[in-house]
Amino acid sequence: MPNCPSDDHCIDFPGRDQLVAMLDAAVASGDEHQVTAALRDTLCRMIRNPGIQLPDCMFEPIDDHYARRELYRSPDHGYSVVAMTWGPGQGTPVHDHCGLWCVEGVWDGRLEITQYELLERDGEDFRFRAAGGMQAGPGSAGSLIPPHEYHSIRNSNDDQVAVSVHIYKAPMECCSMFVPRQGEWYVRADKALETDAA
Ligand SMILES: [Fe+2]
């Protein structure tokens, strides 16, 4: 079985080299729209590829927060691949991605993904409207390209763990989260993003 050594850059798992080769090819495919489209397609195929199996620890939720574990960081292209493990009821507030493009796919279980449209901004106060929510199952992937990057993710299932895989342009160590204030208004706050040991 695959193990989970502590070195973030060399976690080994079945199909890892194939996954990295596919991601490298997608990332070299052009501008950010072409790259994210290619990554979306690649991620969908990876999820359905029985030869690629994530390390066992990526399926283990953490009690008090959703888990973020880095699967791979590209020394040549700079992108970062993070697996997130969502226990029942775990989720994020509305947040952005710090201006980085990202492609996200559901590997296992189901996630509720809601996109938000920015209607207005007054300093640190933001007015958002939910632009549509979807229940995403295994094999579905979507991309977020700034400025269309505001969203929330939640595992609304009562008893099933969900796992998603996220490919970021670069390691994301902080982002903005938006705390509901009144009606459609939210207040921005900085959020540091921790990485859990893999
Ligand atoms: Fe996100």
Coordinates of N, CA, C and O and ligand atoms in Angstrom, one line a residue:
M1 N 0.8 -1.2 0.0 CA 0.0 0.0 0.0 C 0.9 1.2 0.0 O 2.0 1.2 0.5
P2 N 0.4 2.3 -0.6 CA 1.2 3.5 -0.5 C 1.4 4.0 0.9 O 0.5 3.8 1.7
N3 N 2.5 4.7 1.1 CA 2.6 5.2 2.5 C 2.7 6.8 2.3 O 2.6 7.3 1.3
C4 N 2.8 7.4 3.5 CA 2.7 8.9 3.5 C 4.0 9.4 4.2 O 3.9 9.8 5.3
P5 N 5.1 9.5 3.5 CA 6.3 10.1 4.2 C 6.0 11.5 4.5 O 5.2 12.1 3.8
S6 N 6.8 12.1 5.4 CA 6.5 13.5 5.8 C 7.0 14.5 4.7 O 6.5 15.6 4.7
D7 N 7.9 14.1 3.8 CA 8.3 15.1 2.8 C 7.2 15.3 1.8 O 6.8 14.5 1.1
D8 N 6.7 16.6 1.8 CA 5.6 17.0 1.0 C 5.8 16.7 -0.5 O 4.9 16.5 -1.2
H9 N 7.0 16.8 -0.9 CA 7.3 16.8 -2.3 C 7.5 15.4 -2.9 O 7.6 15.2 -4.1
C10 N 7.5 14.4 -2.0 CA 7.8 13.0 -2.6 C 6.8 12.0 -2.0 O 7.2 10.8 -1.8
I11 N 5.6 12.3 -1.8 CA 4.6 11.3 -1.4 C 4.5 10.4 -2.6 O 4.3 10.8 -3.7
D12 N 4.5 9.1 -2.3 CA 4.4 8.2 -3.3 C 3.1 7.5 -3.3 O 2.5 7.3 -2.2
F13 N 2.5 7.2 -4.5 CA 1.3 6.4 -4.5 C 1.2 5.9 -5.9 O 1.8 6.4 -6.9
P14 N 0.4 4.8 -6.1 CA 0.2 4.2 -7.4 C -0.2 5.2 -8.5 O -1.2 5.9 -8.2
G15 N 0.5 5.3 -9.6 CA 0.1 6.2 -10.7 C 0.6 7.6 -10.5 O 0.3 8.5 -11.3
R16 N 1.4 7.9 -9.5 CA 1.9 9.2 -9.2 C 2.7 9.8 -10.5 O 2.4 10.9 -10.9
D17 N 3.6 9.0 -11.0 CA 4.4 9.5 -12.1 C 3.5 9.8 -13.4 O 3.7 10.8 -14.0
Q18 N 2.5 9.0 -13.6 CA 1.6 9.2 -14.7 C 0.8 10.5 -14.4 O 0.6 11.4 -15.3
L19 N 0.4 10.7 -13.2 CA -0.4 11.9 -12.8 C 0.5 13.2 -13.1 O 0.0 14.1 -13.7
V20 N 1.7 13.1 -12.6 CA 2.6 14.3 -12.8 C 2.8 14.6 -14.2 O 2.8 15.7 -14.7
A21 N 3.0 13.5 -15.0 CA 3.3 13.8 -16.5 C 2.1 14.4 -17.1 O 2.2 15.3 -18.0
M22 N 0.9 14.0 -16.7 CA -0.4 14.5 -17.3 C -0.5 16.0 -16.9 O -0.9 16.8 -17.7
L23 N -0.3 16.3 -15.6 CA -0.4 17.6 -15.2 C 0.6 18.6 -15.8 O 0.3 19.7 -16.2
D24 N 1.9 18.1 -15.9 CA 2.9 18.9 -16.6 C 2.5 19.3 -18.0 O 2.7 20.4 -18.4
A25 N 2.0 18.3 -18.7 CA 1.6 18.6 -20.1 C 0.5 19.6 -20.1 O 0.5 20.5 -21.0
A26 N -0.5 19.5 -19.2 CA -1.6 20.4 -19.2 C -1.2 21.8 -18.8 O -1.6 22.8 -19.4
V27 N -0.3 21.9 -17.9 CA 0.2 23.2 -17.4 C 1.0 24.0 -18.5 O 1.0 25.2 -18.5
A28 N 1.6 23.2 -19.4 CA 2.4 23.8 -20.5 C 1.5 24.1 -21.7 O 2.1 24.4 -22.8
S29 N 0.2 24.1 -21.6 CA -0.6 24.1 -22.8 C -1.0 25.5 -23.3 O -1.7 25.6 -24.3
G30 N -0.6 26.6 -22.6 CA -0.9 27.9 -23.1 C -1.3 28.9 -22.1 O -0.7 28.9 -21.0
D31 N -2.2 29.8 -22.4 CA -2.6 30.8 -21.4 C -3.5 30.2 -20.3 O -3.8 29.0 -20.3
E32 N -3.9 31.0 -19.3 CA -4.5 30.5 -18.2 C -5.9 29.8 -18.5 O -6.3 28.8 -17.8
H33 N -6.6 30.3 -19.5 CA -7.8 29.6 -19.9 C -7.6 28.3 -20.5 O -8.3 27.3 -20.2
Q34 N -6.5 28.2 -21.4 CA -6.2 26.9 -22.0 C -5.6 25.9 -20.9 O -6.0 24.7 -20.9
V35 N -4.8 26.5 -20.0 CA -4.2 25.6 -18.9 C -5.3 25.1 -18.0 O -5.4 23.8 -17.7
T36 N -6.3 25.9 -17.6 CA -7.3 25.4 -16.7 C -8.3 24.5 -17.4 O -8.7 23.5 -16.8
A37 N -8.5 24.7 -18.7 CA -9.4 23.8 -19.4 C -8.7 22.4 -19.6 O -9.3 21.4 -19.4
A38 N -7.4 22.5 -19.9 CA -6.6 21.2 -20.0 C -6.6 20.5 -18.7 O -6.7 19.2 -18.6
L39 N -6.4 21.2 -17.6 CA -6.3 20.6 -16.2 C -7.6 20.0 -15.8 O -7.7 18.9 -15.2
R40 N -8.7 20.7 -16.2 CA -10.1 20.2 -15.9 C -10.3 18.8 -16.5 O -10.7 17.8 -15.9
D41 N -9.9 18.8 -17.8 CA -10.0 17.5 -18.6 C -9.1 16.4 -18.0 O -9.5 15.3 -17.8
T42 N -7.9 16.8 -17.7 CA -6.9 15.9 -17.1 C -7.4 15.4 -15.7 O -7.3 14.2 -15.5
L43 N -7.9 16.3 -14.9 CA -8.4 15.9 -13.6 C -9.5 14.9 -13.7 O -9.6 13.9 -13.0
C44 N -10.5 15.2 -14.6 CA -11.6 14.2 -14.8 C -11.1 12.8 -15.2 O -11.6 11.8 -14.7
R45 N -10.1 12.8 -16.0 CA -9.6 11.5 -16.5 C -8.8 10.8 -15.4 O -8.9 9.6 -15.2
M46 N -8.1 11.6 -14.6 CA -7.3 11.0 -13.5 C -8.2 10.4 -12.4 O -8.0 9.3 -11.9
I47 N -9.3 11.0 -12.2 CA -10.3 10.5 -11.1 C -10.9 9.2 -11.6 O -11.1 8.3 -10.8
R48 N -11.0 9.0 -12.9 CA -11.6 7.8 -13.4 C -10.6 6.7 -13.7 O -11.0 5.6 -14.1
N49 N -9.3 7.1 -13.5 CA -8.3 6.1 -13.9 C -8.0 5.2 -12.7 O -7.4 5.7 -11.7
P50 N -8.3 3.9 -12.8 CA -8.1 3.0 -11.7 C -6.6 2.8 -11.3 O -6.3 2.4 -10.3
G51 N -5.7 3.2 -12.3 CA -4.3 3.1 -12.0 C -3.7 4.2 -11.1 O -2.6 4.1 -10.6
I52 N -4.5 5.2 -10.9 CA -4.1 6.3 -10.0 C -4.9 6.2 -8.7 O -6.1 6.3 -8.7
Q53 N -4.2 5.9 -7.6 CA -4.8 5.7 -6.3 C -4.2 6.6 -5.3 O -3.0 6.5 -5.0
L54 N -5.0 7.5 -4.7 CA -4.4 8.4 -3.7 C -4.0 7.7 -2.4 O -4.5 6.6 -2.1
P55 N -3.0 8.2 -1.7 CA -2.5 7.5 -0.5 C -3.7 7.4 0.5 O -4.6 8.2 0.6
D56 N -3.7 6.3 1.3 CA -4.8 6.0 2.2 C -5.1 7.2 3.1 O -6.3 7.5 3.5
C57 N -4.0 7.9 3.6 CA -4.3 9.0 4.5 C -5.1 10.1 4.0 O -5.7 10.9 4.7
M58 N -5.2 10.2 2.7 CA -6.0 11.3 2.1 C -7.5 11.1 2.3 O -8.3 11.9 2.0
F59 N -7.9 9.9 2.7 CA -9.3 9.6 3.0 C -9.7 9.7 4.4 O -10.8 9.4 4.8
E60 N -8.7 10.1 5.3 CA -9.0 10.2 6.7 C -9.3 11.6 7.1 O -8.4 12.5 7.0
P61 N -10.5 11.9 7.5 CA -10.9 13.2 7.9 C -10.2 13.6 9.3 O -9.8 12.7 10.0
I62 N -10.2 14.9 9.6 CA -9.7 15.4 10.8 C -10.9 16.0 11.5 O -11.7 16.7 10.9
D63 N -11.0 15.7 12.8 CA -12.3 16.1 13.6 C -12.7 17.5 13.5 O -13.8 17.8 13.2
D64 N -11.7 18.5 13.7 CA -12.2 19.8 13.9 C -12.0 20.8 12.7 O -12.3 21.9 12.8
H65 N -11.5 20.2 11.6 CA -11.4 21.1 10.4 C -11.3 20.1 9.2 O -10.8 19.0 9.3
Y66 N -11.6 20.7 8.0 CA -11.4 19.9 6.8 C -9.9 19.8 6.6 O -9.1 20.7 6.9
A67 N -9.4 18.7 6.1 CA -7.9 18.5 6.0 C -7.4 18.9 4.7 O -8.1 18.8 3.6
R68 N -6.3 19.6 4.7 CA -5.6 20.0 3.5 C -4.2 19.3 3.5 O -3.4 19.6 4.3
R69 N -4.0 18.4 2.5 CA -2.7 17.7 2.5 C -2.1 17.9 1.1 O -2.8 17.6 0.1
E70 N -0.9 18.3 1.0 CA -0.2 18.5 -0.3 C 0.2 17.2 -0.8 O 0.9 16.4 -0.2
L71 N -0.2 16.9 -2.0 CA 0.1 15.6 -2.7 C 1.4 15.8 -3.5 O 2.2 14.9 -3.6
Y72 N 1.6 17.0 -4.1 CA 2.7 17.2 -5.0 C 2.9 18.7 -5.2 O 1.9 19.4 -5.3
R73 N 4.2 19.1 -5.3 CA 4.5 20.5 -5.7 C 5.5 20.4 -6.9 O 6.5 19.7 -6.8
S74 N 5.2 21.0 -8.0 CA 6.1 20.9 -9.2 C 7.3 21.8 -9.1 O 7.2 23.0 -9.0
P75 N 8.5 21.1 -9.1 CA 9.7 21.9 -9.0 C 9.9 22.7 -10.3 O 10.5 23.8 -10.3
D76 N 9.3 22.2 -11.4 CA 9.6 22.9 -12.7 C 8.5 24.0 -13.1 O 8.8 25.0 -13.7
H77 N 7.3 23.7 -12.7 CA 6.2 24.6 -13.1 C 5.6 25.4 -11.9 O 4.8 26.3 -12.2
G78 N 5.9 25.0 -10.7 CA 5.5 25.8 -9.6 C 4.0 25.5 -9.1 O 3.6 26.0 -8.0
Y79 N 3.3 24.6 -9.8 CA 1.9 24.3 -9.3 C 1.9 23.4 -8.1 O 2.9 22.7 -7.8
S80 N 0.8 23.4 -7.4 CA 0.7 22.7 -6.1 C -0.6 21.8 -6.2 O -1.6 22.3 -6.6
V81 N -0.5 20.6 -5.8 CA -1.7 19.7 -5.9 C -2.0 19.4 -4.4 O -1.2 18.8 -3.7
V82 N -3.2 19.7 -4.0 CA -3.6 19.5 -2.6 C -4.9 18.6 -2.6 O -5.8 18.9 -3.4
A83 N -4.8 17.6 -1.7 CA -6.1 16.8 -1.5 C -6.8 17.4 -0.2 O -6.1 17.7 0.8
M84 N -8.1 17.5 -0.3 CA -8.8 18.0 0.8 C -9.8 16.9 1.2 O -10.4 16.2 0.4
T85 N -9.9 16.7 2.5 CA -10.8 15.6 3.1 C -11.8 16.3 3.9 O -11.5 17.0 4.9
W86 N -13.1 16.0 3.6 CA -14.2 16.7 4.2 C -15.0 15.7 5.0 O -15.6 14.8 4.4
G87 N -15.0 15.8 6.3 CA -15.9 15.0 7.1 C -17.3 15.5 6.9 O -17.6 16.6 6.4
P88 N -18.3 14.7 7.4 CA -19.7 15.1 7.2 C -19.9 16.5 7.9 O -19.5 16.8 9.0
G89 N -20.5 17.4 7.1 CA -20.8 18.8 7.7 C -19.7 19.8 7.6 O -19.9 20.9 7.8
Q90 N -18.5 19.3 7.2 CA -17.4 20.3 7.1 C -17.4 21.1 5.8 O -17.9 20.6 4.8
G91 N -16.9 22.3 5.9 CA -17.0 23.2 4.7 C -16.2 24.4 4.9 O -15.5 24.6 6.0
T92 N -16.2 25.3 3.9 CA -15.5 26.6 4.0 C -16.5 27.7 4.1 O -17.6 27.6 3.6
P93 N -16.0 28.9 4.6 CA -16.8 30.1 4.3 C -16.7 30.5 2.9 O -15.9 29.9 2.1
V94 N -17.4 31.6 2.5 CA -17.1 32.1 1.2 C -15.7 32.6 1.2 O -15.2 33.2 2.2
H95 N -14.9 32.3 0.1 CA -13.5 32.7 0.1 C -13.0 33.0 -1.3 O -13.7 32.6 -2.3
D96 N -11.9 33.6 -1.4 CA -11.2 33.7 -2.7 C -10.0 32.8 -2.8 O -9.7 32.1 -1.9
H97 N -9.3 33.0 -3.9 CA -8.0 32.2 -4.0 C -6.8 33.1 -4.2 O -5.9 32.7 -4.9
C98 N -6.9 34.2 -3.6 CA -5.6 35.0 -3.6 C -5.2 35.4 -5.0 O -4.0 35.6 -5.2
G99 N -6.1 35.4 -5.9 CA -5.7 35.8 -7.3 C -5.1 34.6 -8.1 O -4.6 34.8 -9.2
L100 N -5.0 33.4 -7.5 CA -4.4 32.3 -8.2 C -5.5 31.5 -9.0 O -6.6 31.2 -8.4
W101 N -5.2 31.0 -10.2 CA -6.2 30.1 -10.8 C -6.1 28.8 -10.1 O -5.1 28.4 -9.4
C102 N -7.2 28.0 -10.1 CA -7.3 26.7 -9.5 C -8.3 25.8 -10.2 O -9.3 26.3 -10.8
V103 N -8.0 24.6 -10.3 CA -8.9 23.6 -10.8 C -9.2 22.6 -9.7 O -8.2 22.1 -9.0
E104 N -10.5 22.3 -9.5 CA -10.8 21.5 -8.4 C -11.7 20.3 -8.9 O -12.6 20.6 -9.7
G105 N -11.5 19.1 -8.4 CA -12.3 18.0 -8.8 C -12.7 17.2 -7.6 O -11.9 17.1 -6.6
V106 N -13.9 16.5 -7.6 CA -14.3 15.6 -6.6 C -13.8 14.2 -6.9 O -14.0 13.7 -7.9
W107 N -13.0 13.7 -5.9 CA -12.4 12.4 -6.1 C -13.3 11.3 -5.5 O -13.4 10.2 -6.1
D108 N -13.9 11.6 -4.4 CA -14.7 10.6 -3.8 C -15.8 11.3 -3.0 O -15.6 12.4 -2.4
G109 N -17.0 10.7 -2.9 CA -18.1 11.4 -2.1 C -18.8 12.5 -2.9 O -18.6 12.5 -4.2
R110 N -19.4 13.4 -2.3 CA -20.1 14.5 -2.9 C -19.9 15.8 -2.2 O -19.8 15.8 -1.0
L111 N -19.8 16.9 -2.9 CA -19.6 18.2 -2.3 C -20.6 19.2 -2.9 O -20.9 19.1 -4.1
E112 N -21.0 20.1 -2.1 CA -21.9 21.2 -2.5 C -21.0 22.4 -2.8 O -20.3 22.9 -1.9
I113 N -21.0 22.8 -4.0 CA -20.1 24.0 -4.4 C -21.0 25.1 -4.8 O -21.8 25.0 -5.7
T114 N -20.8 26.3 -4.2 CA -21.6 27.4 -4.5 C -20.7 28.6 -4.9 O -19.7 28.9 -4.3
Q115 N -21.0 29.1 -6.1 CA -20.2 30.2 -6.6 C -20.9 31.5 -6.2 O -22.2 31.6 -6.2
Y116 N -20.2 32.6 -6.0 CA -20.7 33.9 -5.6 C -20.3 34.9 -6.6 O -19.1 35.0 -7.0
E117 N -21.2 35.8 -6.9 CA -20.9 36.9 -7.8 C -20.7 38.1 -7.0 O -21.5 38.4 -6.1
L118 N -19.6 38.8 -7.2 CA -19.4 40.1 -6.5 C -20.2 41.2 -7.1 O -20.0 41.5 -8.3
L119 N -21.1 41.8 -6.3 CA -22.0 42.8 -6.9 C -21.4 44.2 -6.6 O -21.7 45.2 -7.4
E120 N -20.8 44.4 -5.5 CA -20.4 45.7 -5.0 C -19.3 45.5 -3.9 O -19.3 44.5 -3.2
R121 N -18.5 46.6 -3.8 CA -17.5 46.5 -2.7 C -17.3 47.9 -2.1 O -17.3 48.9 -2.9
D122 N -17.2 48.0 -0.8 CA -17.0 49.2 -0.1 C -15.9 49.0 0.9 O -16.1 48.5 2.0
G123 N -14.6 49.2 0.5 CA -13.5 48.9 1.4 C -13.4 47.4 1.7 O -13.3 46.6 0.8
E124 N -13.6 47.0 3.0 CA -13.5 45.6 3.3 C -14.9 45.0 3.3 O -15.0 43.8 3.7
D125 N -15.9 45.7 3.0 CA -17.2 45.2 2.9 C -17.5 44.8 1.5 O -17.4 45.6 0.5
F126 N -18.0 43.6 1.3 CA -18.3 43.0 0.0 C -19.7 42.6 -0.1 O -20.3 42.0 0.9
R127 N -20.3 42.8 -1.2 CA -21.7 42.4 -1.4 C -21.7 41.3 -2.5 O -21.3 41.5 -3.6
F128 N -22.2 40.1 -2.0 CA -22.2 38.9 -2.9 C -23.6 38.4 -3.1 O -24.5 38.5 -2.2
R129 N -23.8 37.8 -4.2 CA -25.0 37.0 -4.5 C -24.6 35.6 -4.9 O -23.8 35.5 -5.8
A130 N -25.3 34.6 -4.3 CA -25.0 33.3 -4.7 C -25.4 33.1 -6.1 O -26.5 33.4 -6.5
A131 N -24.4 32.7 -7.0 CA -24.7 32.7 -8.4 C -25.1 31.3 -8.9 O -25.3 31.0 -10.0
G132 N -25.1 30.4 -8.0 CA -25.5 29.0 -8.3 C -24.8 28.0 -7.5 O -23.6 28.2 -7.3
G133 N -25.5 27.0 -7.1 CA -24.9 25.9 -6.3 C -25.0 24.6 -7.0 O -25.9 24.5 -7.9
M134 N -24.1 23.7 -6.8 CA -24.2 22.4 -7.4 C -23.7 21.3 -6.5 O -22.9 21.6 -5.7
Q135 N -24.3 20.2 -6.6 CA -23.8 19.0 -5.9 C -22.9 18.3 -6.9 O -23.3 17.9 -8.0
A136 N -21.6 18.2 -6.5 CA -20.7 17.6 -7.4 C -20.3 16.3 -6.9 O -20.0 16.1 -5.8
G137 N -20.3 15.3 -7.8 CA -19.9 13.9 -7.5 C -18.6 13.5 -8.1 O -18.0 14.3 -8.8
P138 N -18.1 12.3 -7.8 CA -16.8 11.9 -8.3 C -16.7 12.0 -9.8 O -17.6 11.7 -10.6
G139 N -15.6 12.6 -10.2 CA -15.3 12.8 -11.7 C -15.7 14.1 -12.2 O -15.4 14.4 -13.3
S140 N -16.3 15.0 -11.3 CA -16.6 16.3 -11.8 C -15.6 17.3 -11.4 O -15.0 17.1 -10.3
A141 N -15.2 18.2 -12.3 CA -14.2 19.2 -12.0 C -14.6 20.5 -12.5 O -15.3 20.6 -13.5
G142 N -14.1 21.6 -11.9 CA -14.4 22.9 -12.3 C -13.2 23.8 -12.1 O -12.3 23.4 -11.4
S143 N -13.2 24.9 -12.8 CA -12.0 25.8 -12.6 C -12.5 27.2 -12.1 O -13.6 27.6 -12.3
L144 N -11.5 27.8 -11.4 CA -11.8 29.2 -10.9 C -10.7 30.0 -11.4 O -9.5 29.8 -11.2
I145 N -11.1 31.1 -12.2 CA -10.1 32.0 -12.7 C -10.4 33.4 -12.2 O -11.5 33.9 -12.4
P146 N -9.5 34.0 -11.5 CA -9.8 35.4 -11.0 C -10.2 36.3 -12.1 O -9.6 36.1 -13.2
P147 N -11.1 37.2 -12.0 CA -11.8 37.6 -10.7 C -13.0 36.7 -10.4 O -13.7 37.0 -9.4
H148 N -13.2 35.6 -11.1 CA -14.4 34.8 -10.8 C -14.0 33.7 -9.9 O -13.9 32.5 -10.3
E149 N -13.7 34.0 -8.7 CA -13.1 33.0 -7.8 C -13.8 32.9 -6.5 O -13.3 32.1 -5.6
Y150 N -14.9 33.6 -6.3 CA -15.5 33.5 -4.9 C -16.4 32.3 -4.9 O -17.3 32.1 -5.7
H151 N -16.2 31.5 -3.8 CA -17.1 30.3 -3.7 C -17.0 29.7 -2.3 O -16.2 30.2 -1.5
S152 N -17.9 28.8 -2.0 CA -17.8 28.0 -0.8 C -17.9 26.5 -1.2 O -18.5 26.2 -2.2
I153 N -17.4 25.7 -0.3 CA -17.5 24.2 -0.5 C -18.0 23.6 0.8 O -17.6 24.0 1.9
R154 N -18.8 22.6 0.6 CA -19.4 22.0 1.9 C -19.7 20.5 1.6 O -20.3 20.2 0.5
N155 N -19.4 19.7 2.5 CA -19.9 18.3 2.5 C -21.1 18.2 3.3 O -21.1 18.2 4.5
S156 N -22.3 18.2 2.6 CA -23.5 18.3 3.3 C -24.1 16.9 3.6 O -25.2 16.7 4.2
N157 N -23.3 15.9 3.3 CA -23.7 14.5 3.6 C -23.6 14.2 5.1 O -22.7 14.7 5.7
D158 N -24.6 13.5 5.6 CA -24.6 13.2 7.0 C -23.5 12.2 7.5 O -23.1 12.2 8.7
D159 N -23.2 11.3 6.6 CA -22.3 10.2 7.1 C -21.2 9.8 6.2 O -20.4 8.9 6.5
Q160 N -21.0 10.5 5.1 CA -20.0 10.1 4.1 C -18.9 11.2 4.1 O -19.2 12.4 4.0
V161 N -17.7 10.7 4.0 CA -16.5 11.5 3.8 C -16.4 11.9 2.4 O -16.7 11.0 1.5
A162 N -15.9 13.1 2.0 CA -15.7 13.4 0.7 C -14.2 13.8 0.5 O -13.6 14.4 1.4
V163 N -13.7 13.6 -0.7 CA -12.3 13.9 -1.0 C -12.2 14.7 -2.3 O -12.9 14.3 -3.3
S164 N -11.5 15.8 -2.3 CA -11.4 16.6 -3.5 C -9.9 16.9 -3.8 O -9.1 16.8 -2.8
V165 N -9.6 17.1 -5.0 CA -8.2 17.4 -5.4 C -8.2 18.7 -6.1 O -9.0 19.0 -6.9
H166 N -7.2 19.6 -5.6 CA -7.2 20.9 -6.1 C -5.8 21.2 -6.7 O -4.8 20.9 -6.1
I167 N -5.7 21.8 -7.9 CA -4.5 22.1 -8.5 C -4.4 23.6 -8.5 O -5.2 24.3 -9.2
Y168 N -3.4 24.2 -7.8 CA -3.3 25.6 -7.7 C -2.1 26.1 -8.6 O -1.1 25.4 -8.7
K169 N -2.2 27.3 -9.1 CA -1.1 27.8 -9.9 C 0.2 27.8 -9.1 O 1.3 27.6 -9.6
A170 N 0.1 28.1 -7.8 CA 1.2 28.1 -6.9 C 0.7 27.8 -5.5 O -0.5 27.9 -5.3
P171 N 1.6 27.3 -4.6 CA 1.1 27.0 -3.3 C 0.3 28.1 -2.7 O 0.7 29.3 -2.7
M172 N -0.9 27.9 -2.2 CA -1.8 28.9 -1.6 C -1.7 28.9 -0.1 O -2.1 27.9 0.5
E173 N -1.1 29.9 0.5 CA -0.8 29.9 1.9 C -1.8 30.8 2.7 O -1.9 30.8 3.9
C174 N -2.5 31.7 2.0 CA -3.5 32.5 2.6 C -4.5 32.9 1.6 O -4.3 32.7 0.4
C175 N -5.7 33.3 2.0 CA -6.7 33.8 1.1 C -7.6 34.8 1.9 O -7.3 35.0 3.1
S176 N -8.6 35.3 1.3 CA -9.6 36.1 2.0 C -10.8 35.2 2.2 O -11.2 34.5 1.4
M177 N -11.3 35.3 3.5 CA -12.6 34.7 3.7 C -13.6 35.9 4.0 O -13.2 37.0 4.3
F178 N -14.9 35.6 3.8 CA -15.9 36.6 3.9 C -16.9 36.2 4.9 O -17.6 35.1 4.8
V179 N -17.0 37.0 6.0 CA -17.9 36.7 7.1 C -19.3 37.3 6.8 O -19.3 38.6 6.6
P180 N -20.3 36.6 6.9 CA -21.7 37.2 6.6 C -22.0 38.3 7.7 O -21.7 38.1 8.8
R181 N -22.5 39.4 7.2 CA -22.8 40.5 8.1 C -24.3 40.7 8.1 O -25.0 40.4 9.1
Q182 N -24.8 41.1 7.0 CA -26.3 41.4 6.9 C -26.7 41.2 5.4 O -26.1 41.8 4.6
G183 N -27.8 40.5 5.2 CA -28.3 40.4 3.8 C -27.2 39.8 2.9 O -26.6 38.8 3.2
E184 N -26.9 40.6 1.9 CA -25.9 40.1 0.9 C -24.5 40.6 1.2 O -23.5 40.4 0.5
W185 N -24.3 41.3 2.4 CA -23.1 42.0 2.7 C -22.2 41.0 3.6 O -22.7 40.4 4.5
Y186 N -20.9 41.0 3.3 CA -19.9 40.2 4.0 C -18.7 41.1 4.4 O -18.5 42.1 3.6
V187 N -18.0 40.8 5.4 CA -16.8 41.5 5.8 C -15.6 40.6 5.4 O -15.6 39.4 5.8
R188 N -14.6 41.2 4.7 CA -13.4 40.4 4.4 C -12.5 40.2 5.6 O -12.4 41.1 6.4
A189 N -11.9 39.1 5.7 CA -10.9 38.8 6.7 C -9.8 38.0 6.1 O -10.0 37.1 5.2
D190 N -8.5 38.2 6.6 CA -7.4 37.3 6.1 C -7.5 36.0 6.7 O -7.9 35.8 7.9
K191 N -7.3 35.0 5.9 CA -7.3 33.6 6.5 C -6.0 32.9 6.1 O -5.7 32.8 4.9
A192 N -5.2 32.5 7.1 CA -4.0 31.7 6.8 C -4.4 30.2 6.6 O -5.3 29.7 7.3
L193 N -3.9 29.6 5.6 CA -4.2 28.2 5.2 C -3.1 27.3 5.7 O -2.0 27.4 5.3
E194 N -3.5 26.4 6.6 CA -2.5 25.5 7.2 C -2.5 24.2 6.2 O -3.5 23.9 5.6
T195 N -1.4 23.6 6.2 CA -1.3 22.3 5.5 C -1.2 21.2 6.6 O -0.3 21.3 7.5
D196 N -2.0 20.2 6.5 CA -1.9 19.1 7.5 C -0.9 18.1 7.0 O -0.6 17.9 5.8
A197 N -0.3 17.4 8.0 CA 0.8 16.4 7.7 C 0.1 15.3 6.8 O -1.0 14.9 7.1
A198 N 0.8 14.9 5.8 CA 0.3 13.8 5.0 C 0.9 12.4 5.5 O 1.9 12.4 6.2
Ligands
FE1 FE -11.5 27.3 -2.8

